[in-house]
Amino acid sequence: MITSNQNPKIQTVRALHQQTKERKNSGLFIVEGVRLFEEVLRVNWKIEFILYSDNLSPRGLELLEQAIERKITIDEIPFSLMKKIADTEHPQGLLCVIHQTQLTVPQNLDFVLICDSISDPGNLGTILRSADAAKVQSVLIAPNSTDVFSPKVVRSGMGAHFHIPILYTDWSEIQKICKNPNNPLHTIVASADANLSCWNVDMTKPIALIVGSEAYGPGKEAQALADSMVKIPMPGSSESLNAAIAASILLFEIVRQRYS
């Protein structure tokens, strides 16, 4: 059993929780909880090590047995230590360090989501979760967005990281993808200032949807790529929508048009 705060594995967990640079340089990130750990085992992403405490549920213990069969390094720690290193307020007693894995982007894209300067981790994670549910083929993370592998993004994503190719990229590469002459994408930019309602745009064609910053909306690079600028009609008194809610509405308007 690991009991010391100074143990190298405990220090690794702390660094991965706190430092974007550490996650990027090491290629590692943290998954907490039984549900996400179950998904890690299902998709078979490489696990560096697992830490657990004695409050782990029977289902969690069953999953640990699967990890033992795969010869993954597992250590028990006291619940008091788990509470100190976990990023959740009420840890479930299971934490694992995972290798980031780049999923393959399909060649013939027709449903892409682009996140432009999404700074709130909870919003980005929720956007990824909605993108997963809507069967988006790839999510492009433009500059100035929060780290997609931060603990809160991973938790809010609820497994989306394991299903959708997520790429950090710059605007020149985004332009190449959207304006590929062999496979052009109709680029739709969400903006509260747009004149065109999202209900009045043909979204059955190959689409790249850009959702911008919570505070400032789409940036100039996003607007320059727009084939259509659209808004979500809001008959109520609210001036704007949370970025994750707006993204979800637009993603499922695409789904509605394509599957209805």
PDB file of C-alpha atoms in Angstrom:
ATOM      1  CA  MET A   1       0.000   0.000   0.000  1.00  0.00           C
ATOM      2  CA  ILE A   2       1.178   3.519  -0.852  1.00  0.00           C
ATOM      3  CA  THR A   3       0.803   5.877   2.114  1.00  0.00           C
ATOM      4  CA  SER A   4       3.281   8.669   1.449  1.00  0.00           C
ATOM      5  CA  ASN A   5       2.469  11.993  -0.211  1.00  0.00           C
ATOM      6  CA  GLN A   6       5.991  11.903  -1.610  1.00  0.00           C
ATOM      7  CA  ASN A   7       5.573   8.639  -3.499  1.00  0.00           C
ATOM      8  CA  PRO A   8       6.450   9.148  -7.219  1.00  0.00           C
ATOM      9  CA  LYS A   9       3.029   7.939  -8.375  1.00  0.00           C
ATOM     10  CA  ILE A  10       1.261  10.353  -6.048  1.00  0.00           C
ATOM     11  CA  GLN A  11       3.476  13.160  -7.308  1.00  0.00           C
ATOM     12  CA  THR A  12       2.702  12.182 -10.908  1.00  0.00           C
ATOM     13  CA  VAL A  13      -1.033  12.361 -10.216  1.00  0.00           C
ATOM     14  CA  ARG A  14      -0.712  15.776  -8.606  1.00  0.00           C
ATOM     15  CA  ALA A  15       1.305  17.113 -11.549  1.00  0.00           C
ATOM     16  CA  LEU A  16      -1.155  15.736 -14.114  1.00  0.00           C
ATOM     17  CA  HIS A  17      -4.061  17.294 -12.242  1.00  0.00           C
ATOM     18  CA  GLN A  18      -2.459  20.692 -11.938  1.00  0.00           C
ATOM     19  CA  GLN A  19      -0.275  21.246 -14.999  1.00  0.00           C
ATOM     20  CA  THR A  20      -1.304  21.376 -18.653  1.00  0.00           C
ATOM     21  CA  LYS A  21       2.389  21.290 -19.560  1.00  0.00           C
ATOM     22  CA  GLU A  22       2.861  18.014 -17.687  1.00  0.00           C
ATOM     23  CA  ARG A  23      -0.057  16.390 -19.504  1.00  0.00           C
ATOM     24  CA  LYS A  24       1.246  17.545 -22.883  1.00  0.00           C
ATOM     25  CA  ASN A  25       4.869  16.594 -22.278  1.00  0.00           C
ATOM     26  CA  SER A  26       4.122  13.185 -20.776  1.00  0.00           C
ATOM     27  CA  GLY A  27       1.194  12.270 -23.023  1.00  0.00           C
ATOM     28  CA  LEU A  28      -0.669  11.123 -19.912  1.00  0.00           C
ATOM     29  CA  PHE A  29      -3.968  12.109 -18.335  1.00  0.00           C
ATOM     30  CA  ILE A  30      -6.159  11.059 -15.425  1.00  0.00           C
ATOM     31  CA  VAL A  31      -9.435   9.191 -15.358  1.00  0.00           C
ATOM     32  CA  GLU A  32     -11.446   9.015 -12.136  1.00  0.00           C
ATOM     33  CA  GLY A  33     -14.424   6.888 -11.225  1.00  0.00           C
ATOM     34  CA  VAL A  34     -15.871   3.520 -12.095  1.00  0.00           C
ATOM     35  CA  ARG A  35     -17.910   4.487 -15.177  1.00  0.00           C
ATOM     36  CA  LEU A  36     -15.020   6.074 -17.057  1.00  0.00           C
ATOM     37  CA  PHE A  37     -12.594   3.351 -15.967  1.00  0.00           C
ATOM     38  CA  GLU A  38     -14.965   0.752 -17.377  1.00  0.00           C
ATOM     39  CA  GLU A  39     -14.858   2.583 -20.706  1.00  0.00           C
ATOM     40  CA  VAL A  40     -11.044   2.721 -20.632  1.00  0.00           C
ATOM     41  CA  LEU A  41     -10.943  -1.048 -20.303  1.00  0.00           C
ATOM     42  CA  ARG A  42     -13.509  -1.473 -23.067  1.00  0.00           C
ATOM     43  CA  VAL A  43     -11.585   0.619 -25.618  1.00  0.00           C
ATOM     44  CA  ASN A  44      -8.260  -0.789 -24.388  1.00  0.00           C
ATOM     45  CA  TRP A  45      -6.310   2.459 -24.107  1.00  0.00           C
ATOM     46  CA  LYS A  46      -2.929   1.929 -22.463  1.00  0.00           C
ATOM     47  CA  ILE A  47      -2.991   2.376 -18.676  1.00  0.00           C
ATOM     48  CA  GLU A  48       0.178   3.510 -16.905  1.00  0.00           C
ATOM     49  CA  PHE A  49      -1.028   2.626 -13.400  1.00  0.00           C
ATOM     50  CA  ILE A  50      -4.136   2.444 -11.202  1.00  0.00           C
ATOM     51  CA  LEU A  51      -4.706   3.662  -7.650  1.00  0.00           C
ATOM     52  CA  TYR A  52      -7.673   2.538  -5.557  1.00  0.00           C
ATOM     53  CA  SER A  53      -8.945   2.903  -1.993  1.00  0.00           C
ATOM     54  CA  ASP A  54     -11.127   0.786   0.260  1.00  0.00           C
ATOM     55  CA  ASN A  55     -14.371   2.646  -0.507  1.00  0.00           C
ATOM     56  CA  LEU A  56     -14.374   1.206  -4.050  1.00  0.00           C
ATOM     57  CA  SER A  57     -17.721  -0.328  -5.048  1.00  0.00           C
ATOM     58  CA  PRO A  58     -18.196  -4.033  -5.875  1.00  0.00           C
ATOM     59  CA  ARG A  59     -18.413  -3.102  -9.573  1.00  0.00           C
ATOM     60  CA  GLY A  60     -15.126  -1.250  -9.261  1.00  0.00           C
ATOM     61  CA  LEU A  61     -13.492  -4.270  -7.642  1.00  0.00           C
ATOM     62  CA  GLU A  62     -14.697  -6.438 -10.536  1.00  0.00           C
ATOM     63  CA  LEU A  63     -13.056  -4.045 -12.973  1.00  0.00           C
ATOM     64  CA  LEU A  64      -9.829  -4.191 -10.972  1.00  0.00           C
ATOM     65  CA  GLU A  65      -9.851  -7.963 -11.462  1.00  0.00           C
ATOM     66  CA  GLN A  66      -9.938  -7.368 -15.214  1.00  0.00           C
ATOM     67  CA  ALA A  67      -6.986  -4.989 -14.876  1.00  0.00           C
ATOM     68  CA  ILE A  68      -5.059  -7.596 -12.871  1.00  0.00           C
ATOM     69  CA  GLU A  69      -5.635 -10.114 -15.669  1.00  0.00           C
ATOM     70  CA  ARG A  70      -4.131  -7.590 -18.096  1.00  0.00           C
ATOM     71  CA  LYS A  71      -1.089  -7.225 -15.804  1.00  0.00           C
ATOM     72  CA  ILE A  72      -1.650  -3.514 -15.187  1.00  0.00           C
ATOM     73  CA  THR A  73       0.177  -1.965 -12.239  1.00  0.00           C
ATOM     74  CA  ILE A  74      -2.271  -1.443  -9.349  1.00  0.00           C
ATOM     75  CA  ASP A  75      -1.655   0.061  -5.904  1.00  0.00           C
ATOM     76  CA  GLU A  76      -3.953   0.603  -2.938  1.00  0.00           C
ATOM     77  CA  ILE A  77      -3.861   3.915  -1.100  1.00  0.00           C
ATOM     78  CA  PRO A  78      -5.757   5.073   2.018  1.00  0.00           C
ATOM     79  CA  PHE A  79      -9.043   6.850   1.346  1.00  0.00           C
ATOM     80  CA  SER A  80      -7.633   9.870   3.171  1.00  0.00           C
ATOM     81  CA  LEU A  81      -4.890  10.102   0.553  1.00  0.00           C
ATOM     82  CA  MET A  82      -7.326   9.478  -2.306  1.00  0.00           C
ATOM     83  CA  LYS A  83      -9.379  12.456  -1.104  1.00  0.00           C
ATOM     84  CA  LYS A  84      -6.264  14.641  -1.238  1.00  0.00           C
ATOM     85  CA  ILE A  85      -5.204  13.713  -4.759  1.00  0.00           C
ATOM     86  CA  ALA A  86      -8.600  13.221  -6.449  1.00  0.00           C
ATOM     87  CA  ASP A  87     -10.092  16.074  -8.438  1.00  0.00           C
ATOM     88  CA  THR A  88     -13.639  15.180  -7.394  1.00  0.00           C
ATOM     89  CA  GLU A  89     -15.254  16.223  -4.129  1.00  0.00           C
ATOM     90  CA  HIS A  90     -16.497  12.698  -3.363  1.00  0.00           C
ATOM     91  CA  PRO A  91     -14.011  10.267  -4.969  1.00  0.00           C
ATOM     92  CA  GLN A  92     -15.308   6.811  -5.843  1.00  0.00           C
ATOM     93  CA  GLY A  93     -12.040   5.179  -4.834  1.00  0.00           C
ATOM     94  CA  LEU A  94     -10.590   4.605  -8.293  1.00  0.00           C
ATOM     95  CA  LEU A  95      -8.094   6.710 -10.215  1.00  0.00           C
ATOM     96  CA  CYS A  96      -5.972   5.706 -13.187  1.00  0.00           C
ATOM     97  CA  VAL A  97      -3.280   7.339 -15.296  1.00  0.00           C
ATOM     98  CA  ILE A  98      -3.850   6.796 -19.029  1.00  0.00           C
ATOM     99  CA  HIS A  99      -1.783   7.313 -22.169  1.00  0.00           C
ATOM    100  CA  GLN A 100      -3.348   9.775 -24.613  1.00  0.00           C
ATOM    101  CA  THR A 101      -4.230   7.957 -27.825  1.00  0.00           C
ATOM    102  CA  GLN A 102      -4.850   9.673 -31.162  1.00  0.00           C
ATOM    103  CA  LEU A 103      -7.832   8.174 -32.949  1.00  0.00           C
ATOM    104  CA  THR A 104      -7.858   8.093 -36.747  1.00  0.00           C
ATOM    105  CA  VAL A 105      -9.762  10.851 -38.527  1.00  0.00           C
ATOM    106  CA  PRO A 106     -12.022   9.505 -41.295  1.00  0.00           C
ATOM    107  CA  GLN A 107     -10.925  10.407 -44.828  1.00  0.00           C
ATOM    108  CA  ASN A 108     -14.280  11.582 -46.147  1.00  0.00           C
ATOM    109  CA  LEU A 109     -15.482  14.040 -43.547  1.00  0.00           C
ATOM    110  CA  ASP A 110     -19.054  15.318 -43.552  1.00  0.00           C
ATOM    111  CA  PHE A 111     -19.666  16.258 -39.891  1.00  0.00           C
ATOM    112  CA  VAL A 112     -16.936  18.192 -38.078  1.00  0.00           C
ATOM    113  CA  LEU A 113     -17.086  20.353 -34.962  1.00  0.00           C
ATOM    114  CA  ILE A 114     -14.569  23.149 -34.383  1.00  0.00           C
ATOM    115  CA  CYS A 115     -14.123  24.637 -30.895  1.00  0.00           C
ATOM    116  CA  ASP A 116     -12.921  28.237 -31.073  1.00  0.00           C
ATOM    117  CA  SER A 117     -11.402  29.529 -27.816  1.00  0.00           C
ATOM    118  CA  ILE A 118     -13.636  27.498 -25.484  1.00  0.00           C
ATOM    119  CA  SER A 119     -12.035  28.329 -22.153  1.00  0.00           C
ATOM    120  CA  ASP A 120     -14.343  26.711 -19.608  1.00  0.00           C
ATOM    121  CA  PRO A 121     -13.443  23.025 -18.976  1.00  0.00           C
ATOM    122  CA  GLY A 122     -16.986  22.041 -18.068  1.00  0.00           C
ATOM    123  CA  ASN A 123     -18.313  23.583 -21.277  1.00  0.00           C
ATOM    124  CA  LEU A 124     -15.685  21.903 -23.442  1.00  0.00           C
ATOM    125  CA  GLY A 125     -16.342  18.523 -21.850  1.00  0.00           C
ATOM    126  CA  THR A 126     -20.089  18.884 -22.312  1.00  0.00           C
ATOM    127  CA  ILE A 127     -19.574  19.917 -25.943  1.00  0.00           C
ATOM    128  CA  LEU A 128     -17.498  16.772 -26.505  1.00  0.00           C
ATOM    129  CA  ARG A 129     -20.191  14.651 -24.863  1.00  0.00           C
ATOM    130  CA  SER A 130     -22.856  16.125 -27.155  1.00  0.00           C
ATOM    131  CA  ALA A 131     -20.580  15.676 -30.171  1.00  0.00           C
ATOM    132  CA  ASP A 132     -20.159  12.017 -29.266  1.00  0.00           C
ATOM    133  CA  ALA A 133     -23.930  11.566 -28.954  1.00  0.00           C
ATOM    134  CA  ALA A 134     -24.491  13.313 -32.301  1.00  0.00           C
ATOM    135  CA  LYS A 135     -21.869  11.096 -33.996  1.00  0.00           C
ATOM    136  CA  VAL A 136     -19.534  13.906 -35.004  1.00  0.00           C
ATOM    137  CA  GLN A 137     -16.634  12.444 -36.985  1.00  0.00           C
ATOM    138  CA  SER A 138     -13.919  14.692 -35.561  1.00  0.00           C
ATOM    139  CA  VAL A 139     -13.519  17.630 -33.190  1.00  0.00           C
ATOM    140  CA  LEU A 140     -10.892  20.255 -33.997  1.00  0.00           C
ATOM    141  CA  ILE A 141      -9.588  22.305 -31.079  1.00  0.00           C
ATOM    142  CA  ALA A 142      -8.529  25.748 -32.263  1.00  0.00           C
ATOM    143  CA  PRO A 143      -5.908  27.843 -30.432  1.00  0.00           C
ATOM    144  CA  ASN A 144      -6.779  29.412 -27.056  1.00  0.00           C
ATOM    145  CA  SER A 145      -9.156  26.646 -25.989  1.00  0.00           C
ATOM    146  CA  THR A 146      -8.669  24.904 -22.656  1.00  0.00           C
ATOM    147  CA  ASP A 147      -6.759  21.629 -22.436  1.00  0.00           C
ATOM    148  CA  VAL A 148      -8.976  18.831 -23.692  1.00  0.00           C
ATOM    149  CA  PHE A 149      -7.318  16.332 -21.311  1.00  0.00           C
ATOM    150  CA  SER A 150      -7.762  18.367 -18.134  1.00  0.00           C
ATOM    151  CA  PRO A 151      -9.581  16.394 -15.403  1.00  0.00           C
ATOM    152  CA  LYS A 152     -12.813  18.394 -15.565  1.00  0.00           C
ATOM    153  CA  VAL A 153     -13.001  18.164 -19.362  1.00  0.00           C
ATOM    154  CA  VAL A 154     -12.468  14.399 -19.180  1.00  0.00           C
ATOM    155  CA  ARG A 155     -15.157  13.984 -16.507  1.00  0.00           C
ATOM    156  CA  SER A 156     -17.649  16.195 -18.328  1.00  0.00           C
ATOM    157  CA  GLY A 157     -16.923  14.416 -21.615  1.00  0.00           C
ATOM    158  CA  MET A 158     -18.202  11.128 -20.144  1.00  0.00           C
ATOM    159  CA  GLY A 159     -16.115   8.940 -22.445  1.00  0.00           C
ATOM    160  CA  ALA A 160     -16.184  11.110 -25.580  1.00  0.00           C
ATOM    161  CA  HIS A 161     -12.375  11.188 -25.613  1.00  0.00           C
ATOM    162  CA  PHE A 162     -12.355   7.459 -26.310  1.00  0.00           C
ATOM    163  CA  HIS A 163     -14.757   7.650 -29.269  1.00  0.00           C
ATOM    164  CA  ILE A 164     -14.065  10.817 -31.290  1.00  0.00           C
ATOM    165  CA  PRO A 165     -10.786  11.870 -32.951  1.00  0.00           C
ATOM    166  CA  ILE A 166      -9.887  15.143 -31.215  1.00  0.00           C
ATOM    167  CA  LEU A 167      -7.177  17.250 -32.834  1.00  0.00           C
ATOM    168  CA  TYR A 168      -5.348  20.339 -31.601  1.00  0.00           C
ATOM    169  CA  THR A 169      -4.752  22.445 -34.677  1.00  0.00           C
ATOM    170  CA  ASP A 170      -4.258  25.972 -35.987  1.00  0.00           C
ATOM    171  CA  TRP A 171      -6.461  28.032 -38.272  1.00  0.00           C
ATOM    172  CA  SER A 172      -4.408  27.389 -41.387  1.00  0.00           C
ATOM    173  CA  GLU A 173      -4.937  23.640 -40.976  1.00  0.00           C
ATOM    174  CA  ILE A 174      -8.619  24.160 -40.158  1.00  0.00           C
ATOM    175  CA  GLN A 175      -8.960  26.140 -43.382  1.00  0.00           C
ATOM    176  CA  LYS A 176      -7.364  23.289 -45.359  1.00  0.00           C
ATOM    177  CA  ILE A 177      -9.835  20.829 -43.874  1.00  0.00           C
ATOM    178  CA  CYS A 178     -12.906  23.005 -44.407  1.00  0.00           C
ATOM    179  CA  LYS A 179     -11.947  24.204 -47.900  1.00  0.00           C
ATOM    180  CA  ASN A 180     -10.476  20.958 -49.221  1.00  0.00           C
ATOM    181  CA  PRO A 181     -11.366  21.099 -52.945  1.00  0.00           C
ATOM    182  CA  ASN A 182     -11.864  17.330 -53.020  1.00  0.00           C
ATOM    183  CA  ASN A 183     -14.124  17.308 -49.967  1.00  0.00           C
ATOM    184  CA  PRO A 184     -15.325  20.835 -49.089  1.00  0.00           C
ATOM    185  CA  LEU A 185     -17.314  21.370 -45.911  1.00  0.00           C
ATOM    186  CA  HIS A 186     -20.055  23.977 -45.661  1.00  0.00           C
ATOM    187  CA  THR A 187     -18.751  25.958 -42.709  1.00  0.00           C
ATOM    188  CA  ILE A 188     -21.392  27.180 -40.286  1.00  0.00           C
ATOM    189  CA  VAL A 189     -20.406  29.647 -37.573  1.00  0.00           C
ATOM    190  CA  ALA A 190     -22.648  30.163 -34.558  1.00  0.00           C
ATOM    191  CA  SER A 191     -23.097  33.826 -33.658  1.00  0.00           C
ATOM    192  CA  ALA A 192     -25.703  35.622 -31.584  1.00  0.00           C
ATOM    193  CA  ASP A 193     -25.349  38.561 -33.999  1.00  0.00           C
ATOM    194  CA  ALA A 194     -26.181  36.547 -37.116  1.00  0.00           C
ATOM    195  CA  ASN A 195     -29.311  37.314 -39.148  1.00  0.00           C
ATOM    196  CA  LEU A 196     -29.926  33.762 -40.339  1.00  0.00           C
ATOM    197  CA  SER A 197     -31.789  31.287 -38.129  1.00  0.00           C
ATOM    198  CA  CYS A 198     -30.230  27.850 -37.730  1.00  0.00           C
ATOM    199  CA  TRP A 199     -33.643  26.381 -38.601  1.00  0.00           C
ATOM    200  CA  ASN A 200     -33.345  27.841 -42.111  1.00  0.00           C
ATOM    201  CA  VAL A 201     -29.994  26.371 -43.174  1.00  0.00           C
ATOM    202  CA  ASP A 202     -29.565  23.127 -45.078  1.00  0.00           C
ATOM    203  CA  MET A 203     -27.449  20.999 -42.755  1.00  0.00           C
ATOM    204  CA  THR A 204     -27.776  17.754 -44.700  1.00  0.00           C
ATOM    205  CA  LYS A 205     -24.709  18.680 -46.780  1.00  0.00           C
ATOM    206  CA  PRO A 206     -21.170  18.080 -45.419  1.00  0.00           C
ATOM    207  CA  ILE A 207     -20.851  20.447 -42.459  1.00  0.00           C
ATOM    208  CA  ALA A 208     -18.154  22.006 -40.303  1.00  0.00           C
ATOM    209  CA  LEU A 209     -19.749  23.710 -37.297  1.00  0.00           C
ATOM    210  CA  ILE A 210     -17.733  26.346 -35.432  1.00  0.00           C
ATOM    211  CA  VAL A 211     -18.736  27.258 -31.874  1.00  0.00           C
ATOM    212  CA  GLY A 212     -16.929  30.206 -30.355  1.00  0.00           C
ATOM    213  CA  SER A 213     -15.861  31.595 -27.022  1.00  0.00           C
ATOM    214  CA  GLU A 214     -18.364  31.845 -24.182  1.00  0.00           C
ATOM    215  CA  ALA A 215     -17.532  35.497 -23.623  1.00  0.00           C
ATOM    216  CA  TYR A 216     -16.724  36.833 -27.091  1.00  0.00           C
ATOM    217  CA  GLY A 217     -18.322  34.501 -29.625  1.00  0.00           C
ATOM    218  CA  PRO A 218     -16.516  33.453 -32.800  1.00  0.00           C
ATOM    219  CA  GLY A 219     -13.143  35.042 -33.512  1.00  0.00           C
ATOM    220  CA  LYS A 220     -12.119  36.725 -36.741  1.00  0.00           C
ATOM    221  CA  GLU A 221     -10.492  33.541 -38.081  1.00  0.00           C
ATOM    222  CA  ALA A 222     -13.731  31.629 -37.590  1.00  0.00           C
ATOM    223  CA  GLN A 223     -15.804  34.369 -39.193  1.00  0.00           C
ATOM    224  CA  ALA A 224     -13.469  34.467 -42.182  1.00  0.00           C
ATOM    225  CA  LEU A 225     -14.184  30.791 -42.857  1.00  0.00           C
ATOM    226  CA  ALA A 226     -17.963  31.107 -42.588  1.00  0.00           C
ATOM    227  CA  ASP A 227     -20.190  30.043 -45.462  1.00  0.00           C
ATOM    228  CA  SER A 228     -23.153  30.716 -43.167  1.00  0.00           C
ATOM    229  CA  MET A 229     -23.402  32.670 -39.919  1.00  0.00           C
ATOM    230  CA  VAL A 230     -26.337  31.386 -37.893  1.00  0.00           C
ATOM    231  CA  LYS A 231     -28.111  32.180 -34.663  1.00  0.00           C
ATOM    232  CA  ILE A 232     -30.396  30.158 -32.424  1.00  0.00           C
ATOM    233  CA  PRO A 233     -33.763  31.931 -32.147  1.00  0.00           C
ATOM    234  CA  MET A 234     -34.412  32.993 -28.546  1.00  0.00           C
ATOM    235  CA  PRO A 235     -37.887  34.434 -27.989  1.00  0.00           C
ATOM    236  CA  GLY A 236     -37.219  34.838 -24.269  1.00  0.00           C
ATOM    237  CA  SER A 237     -35.429  37.651 -22.475  1.00  0.00           C
ATOM    238  CA  SER A 238     -31.990  35.982 -22.171  1.00  0.00           C
ATOM    239  CA  GLU A 239     -29.315  37.597 -24.318  1.00  0.00           C
ATOM    240  CA  SER A 240     -27.215  34.507 -24.919  1.00  0.00           C
ATOM    241  CA  LEU A 241     -26.771  30.797 -24.304  1.00  0.00           C
ATOM    242  CA  ASN A 242     -24.019  28.883 -22.585  1.00  0.00           C
ATOM    243  CA  ALA A 243     -21.530  27.681 -25.252  1.00  0.00           C
ATOM    244  CA  ALA A 244     -22.177  24.020 -24.469  1.00  0.00           C
ATOM    245  CA  ILE A 245     -25.956  24.440 -24.729  1.00  0.00           C
ATOM    246  CA  ALA A 246     -25.646  26.360 -27.996  1.00  0.00           C
ATOM    247  CA  ALA A 247     -23.319  23.724 -29.449  1.00  0.00           C
ATOM    248  CA  SER A 248     -25.679  20.928 -28.407  1.00  0.00           C
ATOM    249  CA  ILE A 249     -28.712  22.606 -29.979  1.00  0.00           C
ATOM    250  CA  LEU A 250     -26.878  23.118 -33.269  1.00  0.00           C
ATOM    251  CA  LEU A 251     -25.399  19.626 -33.322  1.00  0.00           C
ATOM    252  CA  PHE A 252     -28.791  18.071 -32.859  1.00  0.00           C
ATOM    253  CA  GLU A 253     -30.387  20.346 -35.438  1.00  0.00           C
ATOM    254  CA  ILE A 254     -27.907  18.748 -37.852  1.00  0.00           C
ATOM    255  CA  VAL A 255     -28.938  15.310 -36.556  1.00  0.00           C
ATOM    256  CA  ARG A 256     -32.645  16.222 -36.899  1.00  0.00           C
ATOM    257  CA  GLN A 257     -32.267  17.324 -40.496  1.00  0.00           C
ATOM    258  CA  ARG A 258     -30.220  14.298 -41.454  1.00  0.00           C
ATOM    259  CA  TYR A 259     -32.242  11.608 -39.716  1.00  0.00           C
ATOM    260  CA  SER A 260     -35.828  12.894 -39.763  1.00  0.00           C
TER     261      SER A 260
END
